[in-house]
XYZ file of C-alpha atoms in Angstrom:
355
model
C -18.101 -17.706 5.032
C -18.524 -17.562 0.976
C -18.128 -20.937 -0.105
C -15.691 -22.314 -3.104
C -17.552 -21.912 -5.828
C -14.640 -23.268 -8.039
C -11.364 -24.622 -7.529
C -9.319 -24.183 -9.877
C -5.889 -22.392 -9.087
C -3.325 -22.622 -11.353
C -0.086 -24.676 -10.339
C 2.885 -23.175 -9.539
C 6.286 -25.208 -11.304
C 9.554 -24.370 -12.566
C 9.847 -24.162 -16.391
C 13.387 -25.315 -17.428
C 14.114 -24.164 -20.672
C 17.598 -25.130 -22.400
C 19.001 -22.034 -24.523
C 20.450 -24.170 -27.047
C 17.769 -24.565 -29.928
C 14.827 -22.878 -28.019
C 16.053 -19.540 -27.988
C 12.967 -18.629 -29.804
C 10.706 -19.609 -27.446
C 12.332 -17.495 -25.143
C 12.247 -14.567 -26.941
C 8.109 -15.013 -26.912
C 5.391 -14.657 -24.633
C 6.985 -11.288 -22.639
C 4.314 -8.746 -23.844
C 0.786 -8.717 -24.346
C 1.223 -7.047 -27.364
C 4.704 -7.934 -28.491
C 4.138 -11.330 -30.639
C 6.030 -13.707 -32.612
C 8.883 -11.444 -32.448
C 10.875 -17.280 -10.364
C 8.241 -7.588 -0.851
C 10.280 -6.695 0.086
C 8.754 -10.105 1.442
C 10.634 -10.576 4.188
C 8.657 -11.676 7.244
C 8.215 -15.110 6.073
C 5.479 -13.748 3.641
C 6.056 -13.122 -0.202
C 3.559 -12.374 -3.223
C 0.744 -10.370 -1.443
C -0.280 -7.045 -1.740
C 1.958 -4.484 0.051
C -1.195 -2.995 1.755
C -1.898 -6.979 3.450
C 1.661 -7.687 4.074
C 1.542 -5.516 7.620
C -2.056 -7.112 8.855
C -1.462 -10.975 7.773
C 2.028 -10.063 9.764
C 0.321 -8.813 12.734
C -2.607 -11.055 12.862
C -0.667 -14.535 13.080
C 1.830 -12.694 15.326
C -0.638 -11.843 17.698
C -2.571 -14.951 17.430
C 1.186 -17.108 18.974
C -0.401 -20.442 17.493
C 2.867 -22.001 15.291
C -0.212 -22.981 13.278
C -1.218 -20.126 11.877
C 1.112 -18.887 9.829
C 1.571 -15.789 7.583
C 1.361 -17.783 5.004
C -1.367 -20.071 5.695
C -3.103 -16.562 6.113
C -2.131 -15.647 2.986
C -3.188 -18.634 0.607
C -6.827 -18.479 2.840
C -7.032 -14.800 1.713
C -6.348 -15.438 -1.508
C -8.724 -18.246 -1.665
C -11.821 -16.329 -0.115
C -11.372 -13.147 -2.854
C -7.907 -12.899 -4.064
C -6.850 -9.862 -2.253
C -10.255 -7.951 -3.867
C -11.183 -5.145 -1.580
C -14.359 -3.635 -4.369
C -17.611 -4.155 -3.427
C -18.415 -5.109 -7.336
C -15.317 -8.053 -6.534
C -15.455 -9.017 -3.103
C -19.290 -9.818 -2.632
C -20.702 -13.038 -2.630
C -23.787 -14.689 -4.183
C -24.389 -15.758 -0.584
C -23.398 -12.260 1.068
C -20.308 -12.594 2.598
C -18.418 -9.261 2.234
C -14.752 -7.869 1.811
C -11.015 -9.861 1.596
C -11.929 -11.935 4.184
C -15.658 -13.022 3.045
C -17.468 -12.077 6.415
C -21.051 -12.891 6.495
C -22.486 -9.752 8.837
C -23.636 -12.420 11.524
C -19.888 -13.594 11.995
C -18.232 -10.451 11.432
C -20.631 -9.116 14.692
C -18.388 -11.879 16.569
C -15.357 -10.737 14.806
C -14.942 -7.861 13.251
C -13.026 -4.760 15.388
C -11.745 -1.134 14.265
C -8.359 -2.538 14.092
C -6.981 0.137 11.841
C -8.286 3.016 14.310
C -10.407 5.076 11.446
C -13.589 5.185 13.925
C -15.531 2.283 12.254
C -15.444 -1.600 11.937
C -16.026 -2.423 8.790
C -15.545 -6.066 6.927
C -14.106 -4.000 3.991
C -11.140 -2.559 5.422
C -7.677 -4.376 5.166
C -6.762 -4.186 8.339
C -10.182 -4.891 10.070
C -10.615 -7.858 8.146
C -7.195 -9.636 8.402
C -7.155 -8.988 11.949
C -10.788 -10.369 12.525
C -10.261 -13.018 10.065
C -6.796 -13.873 12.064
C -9.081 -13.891 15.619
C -11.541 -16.371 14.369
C -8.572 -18.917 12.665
C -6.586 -18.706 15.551
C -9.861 -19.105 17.887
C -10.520 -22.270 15.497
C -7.145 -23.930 16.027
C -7.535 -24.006 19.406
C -11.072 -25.372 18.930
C -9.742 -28.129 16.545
C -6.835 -28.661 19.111
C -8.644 -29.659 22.019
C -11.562 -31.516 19.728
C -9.721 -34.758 19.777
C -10.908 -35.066 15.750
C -8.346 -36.446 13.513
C -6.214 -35.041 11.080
C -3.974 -31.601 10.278
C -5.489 -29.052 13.233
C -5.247 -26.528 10.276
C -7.116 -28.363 8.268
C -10.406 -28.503 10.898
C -9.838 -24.910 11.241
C -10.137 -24.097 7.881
C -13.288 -26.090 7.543
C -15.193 -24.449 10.369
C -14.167 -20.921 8.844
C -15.920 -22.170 5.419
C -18.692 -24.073 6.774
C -19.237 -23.636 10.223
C -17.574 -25.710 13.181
C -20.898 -27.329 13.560
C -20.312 -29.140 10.367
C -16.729 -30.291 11.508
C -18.413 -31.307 14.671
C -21.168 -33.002 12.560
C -18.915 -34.863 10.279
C -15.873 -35.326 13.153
C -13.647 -33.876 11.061
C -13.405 -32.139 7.818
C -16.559 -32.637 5.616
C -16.120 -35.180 3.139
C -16.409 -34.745 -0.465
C -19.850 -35.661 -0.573
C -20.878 -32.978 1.449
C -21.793 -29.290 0.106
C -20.736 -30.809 -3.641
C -17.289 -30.950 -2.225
C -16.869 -27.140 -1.476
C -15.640 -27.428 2.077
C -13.451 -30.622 1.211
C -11.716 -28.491 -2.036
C -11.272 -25.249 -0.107
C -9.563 -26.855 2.616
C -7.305 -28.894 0.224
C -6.711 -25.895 -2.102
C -5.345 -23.090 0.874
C -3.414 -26.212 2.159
C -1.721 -26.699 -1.340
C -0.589 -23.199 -2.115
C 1.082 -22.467 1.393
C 4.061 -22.472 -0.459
C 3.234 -19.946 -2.837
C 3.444 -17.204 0.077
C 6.475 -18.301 2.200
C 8.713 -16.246 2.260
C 11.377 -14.653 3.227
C 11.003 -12.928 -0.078
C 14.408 -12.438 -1.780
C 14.397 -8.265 -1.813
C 14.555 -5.767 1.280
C 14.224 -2.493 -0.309
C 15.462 0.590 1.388
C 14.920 4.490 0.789
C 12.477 6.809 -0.686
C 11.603 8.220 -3.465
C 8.659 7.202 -6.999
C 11.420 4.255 -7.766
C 12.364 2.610 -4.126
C 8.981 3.167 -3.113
C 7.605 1.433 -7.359
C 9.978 -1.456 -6.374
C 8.847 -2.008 -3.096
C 5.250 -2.135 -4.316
C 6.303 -4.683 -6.990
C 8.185 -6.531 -4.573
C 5.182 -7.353 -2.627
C 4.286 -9.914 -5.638
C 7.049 -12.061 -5.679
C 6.011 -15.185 -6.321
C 2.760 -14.420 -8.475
C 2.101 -16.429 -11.658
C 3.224 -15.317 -15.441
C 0.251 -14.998 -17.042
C 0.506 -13.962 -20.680
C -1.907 -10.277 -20.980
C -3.117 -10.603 -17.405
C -2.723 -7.761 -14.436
C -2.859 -3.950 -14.440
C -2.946 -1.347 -12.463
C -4.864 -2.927 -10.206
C -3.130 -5.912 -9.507
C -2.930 -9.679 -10.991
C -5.839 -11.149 -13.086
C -6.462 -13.670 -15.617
C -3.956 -13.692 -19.185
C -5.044 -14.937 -22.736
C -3.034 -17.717 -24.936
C -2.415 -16.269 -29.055
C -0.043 -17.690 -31.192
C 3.317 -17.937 -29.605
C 2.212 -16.430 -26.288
C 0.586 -18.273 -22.848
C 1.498 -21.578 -23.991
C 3.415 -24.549 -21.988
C 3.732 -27.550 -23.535
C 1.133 -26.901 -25.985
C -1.507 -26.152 -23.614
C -3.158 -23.120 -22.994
C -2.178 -21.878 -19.683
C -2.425 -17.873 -19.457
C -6.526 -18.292 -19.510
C -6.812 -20.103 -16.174
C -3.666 -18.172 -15.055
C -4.051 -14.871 -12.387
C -1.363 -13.108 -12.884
C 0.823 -10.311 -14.480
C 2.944 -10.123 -17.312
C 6.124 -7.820 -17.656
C 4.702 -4.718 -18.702
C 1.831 -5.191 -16.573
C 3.784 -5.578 -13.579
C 5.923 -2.381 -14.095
C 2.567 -0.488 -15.310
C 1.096 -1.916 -11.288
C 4.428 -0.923 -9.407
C 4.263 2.709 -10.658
C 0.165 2.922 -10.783
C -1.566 5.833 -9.607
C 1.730 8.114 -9.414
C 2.720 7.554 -12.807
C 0.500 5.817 -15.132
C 2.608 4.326 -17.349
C 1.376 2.866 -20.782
C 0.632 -1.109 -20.882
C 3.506 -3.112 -22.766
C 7.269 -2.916 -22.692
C 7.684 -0.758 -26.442
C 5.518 1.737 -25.157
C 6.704 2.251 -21.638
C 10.232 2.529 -23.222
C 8.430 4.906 -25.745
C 7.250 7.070 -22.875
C 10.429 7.193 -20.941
C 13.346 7.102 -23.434
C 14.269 10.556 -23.203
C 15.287 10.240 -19.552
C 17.964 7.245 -20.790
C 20.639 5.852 -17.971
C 23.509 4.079 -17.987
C 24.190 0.367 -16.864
C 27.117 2.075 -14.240
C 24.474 4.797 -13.086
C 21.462 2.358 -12.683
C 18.968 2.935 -9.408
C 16.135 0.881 -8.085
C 13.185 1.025 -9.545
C 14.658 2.003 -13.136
C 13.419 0.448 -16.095
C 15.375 -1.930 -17.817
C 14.681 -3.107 -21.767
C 15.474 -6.666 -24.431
C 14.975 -6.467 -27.565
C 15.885 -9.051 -30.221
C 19.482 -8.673 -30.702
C 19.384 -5.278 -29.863
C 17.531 -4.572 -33.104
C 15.470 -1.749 -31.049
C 12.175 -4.372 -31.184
C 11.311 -4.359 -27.506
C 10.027 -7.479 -26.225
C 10.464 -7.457 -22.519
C 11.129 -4.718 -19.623
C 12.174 -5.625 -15.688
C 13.264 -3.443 -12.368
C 16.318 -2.467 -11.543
C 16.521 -3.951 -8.158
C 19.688 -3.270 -7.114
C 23.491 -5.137 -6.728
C 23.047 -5.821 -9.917
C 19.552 -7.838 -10.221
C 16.113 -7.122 -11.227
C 13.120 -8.020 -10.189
C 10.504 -9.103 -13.565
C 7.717 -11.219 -14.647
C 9.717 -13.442 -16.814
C 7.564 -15.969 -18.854
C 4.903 -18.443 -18.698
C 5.844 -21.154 -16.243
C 7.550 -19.001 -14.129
C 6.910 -16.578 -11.082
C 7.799 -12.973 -10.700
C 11.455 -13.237 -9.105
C 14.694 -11.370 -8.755
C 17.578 -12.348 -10.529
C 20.683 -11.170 -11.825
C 20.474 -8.492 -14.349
C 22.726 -10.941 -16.878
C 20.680 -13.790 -16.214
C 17.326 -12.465 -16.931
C 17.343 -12.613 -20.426
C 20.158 -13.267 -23.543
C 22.618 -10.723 -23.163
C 22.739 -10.221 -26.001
C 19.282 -8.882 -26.139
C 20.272 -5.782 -23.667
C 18.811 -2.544 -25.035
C 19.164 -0.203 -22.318
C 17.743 1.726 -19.145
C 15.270 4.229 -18.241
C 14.506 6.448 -15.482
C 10.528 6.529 -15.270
């Protein structure tokens, strides 16, 4: 398997802000270009891609080990190439290929047509979930009946990254000392960010058409990072810190931060059917001529702040139904559903678009 090459992922906490005084702050870091001015993921499994949520599902469901969990599937997936599915992305210096980061001799053990298009390929989704879910749930058995000590997940994640020679080797997890501590951090690190991906996620979306179906996409990232500038149309990446914006506590978080903003997040949700500009003034630019009322609000509509309603947009969520949304707040914070009023000062309510 590729191994952890670095391991740094940014933590995950709540960012309690009191109105009172730091309204200001607030009102900052929404927009990568608007300065100074917390899927549908039920399943126990929130903030992956929508096109993963159905294979992680099905792998640790077929696998029956309590062990291996959606989640646990999840944070590994993440770890080994953050959901990239590009050959330019999901390559390794070593050679190990796809989401899963099969090296060819393992994925010959592994790797099945699970998705039924005629080939088996480490670069499809669902061939690579699956296979990666065979060989974790094969490895908690292994660790299971080993008699080593320690978290059976644990030993199974080690033998995925290094080998299960090494965990015999070592009997246990390597230690620190071995591999400059790529084993020992990789284990540690998928460990750590369970959480990130346990659901039940806080939206079931229902229906059909661009906004249910923009929604549901979106909703399949509850629970990723604010990062100040980062995502796209292709999904989460890394933000940038400017004055005002990516900040916490007078560090420089956005940089080290994969993630999405609010702009970016709406611009992914709607991506390739509607390619929506990149920040929050120009998205309400492009759709303000198809304006809708609070009373008449569907999912998936675009909802706008600006400062005191002056017209200066500085932050744009999804309409997510009953009367919440679902948005990319701010840094410190994950992308969440609340309640339309409590997403930002009221205030700041400018209005509602149908994309």
């Amino acid at each position: 398997m590729k191994a952890l090459t670095k391991a740094t992922v940014a933590a995950l906490a709540l960012l309690v802000l009191a109105v009172t005084g730091l309204l200001a702050l607030v009102l900052v870091d929404h927009d990568a270009e608007a300065t100074e001015v917390s899927g549908g993921g039920g399943g126990g499994l929130r903030g992956v891609p929508e096109e993963f949520r159905a294979w992680i599902l099905k792998a640790a469901e077929e696998c029956g080990e309590p062990e291996l969990t959606p989640a646990l599937l999840a944070a590994q997936l993440y770890q080994e190439s953050k959901f990239k599915t590009s050959r330019e992305e999901a390559t390794s210096y070593a050679g190990a290929e796809g989401p899963a980061q099969f090296m060819p001799g393992t994925w010959a053990t592994w790797g099945r047509d699970a998705d039924g298009n005629g080939r088996a390929s480490p670069w499809d989704i669902g061939d690579a979930v699956m296979a990666q879910g065979r060989m974790m749930c094969s490895l908690i058995r292994q660790a299971r009946s080993s008699g080593y000590p320690g978290d059976v997940r644990a030993l199974a994640l080690a033998g995925y990254n290094a080998g299960w020679g090494r965990v015999e080797q070592f009997g246990g997890v390597p230690p620190r000392s071995f591999a400059n501590g790529q084993t020992y951090h990789y284990v540690r690190t998928i460990l750590s960010t369970m959480k990130r991906f346990e659901g039940p996620g806080l939206l079931q979306v229902e229906g059909s058409g661009s906004g249910a179906d923009a929604l549901r996409k979106a909703a399949g990232r509850l629970g990723t990072p604010y990062a100040y500038g980062g995502g796209g149309p292709e999904g989460p990446s890394l933000g940038f810190c400017e004055p005002g914006a990516g900040y916490r506590n007078g560090t420089c978080v956005a940089d080290d931060t994969v993630g999405f903003d609010c702009s970016s997040l709406v611009q992914y949700a709607y991506w390739p059917d509607l390619k929506l500009p990149r920040t929050a003034a120009a998205q309400y630019g492009a759709t303000s001529d198809r304006a809708v009322s609070r009373r008449n609000l569907e999912p998936g509509d675009l909802l706008f702040w600006s400062h005191g309603g002056s017209g200066a947009i500085y932050h744009v969520a999804l309409y997510a139904g009953d009367g919440n949304v679902l948005h990319a707040p701010r840094t410190g914070k994950t992308v969440e559903v609340v309640a339309l009023a409590d997403a930002m000062p009221g205030a700041d309510y400018y209005g509602a678009t149908r994309p």
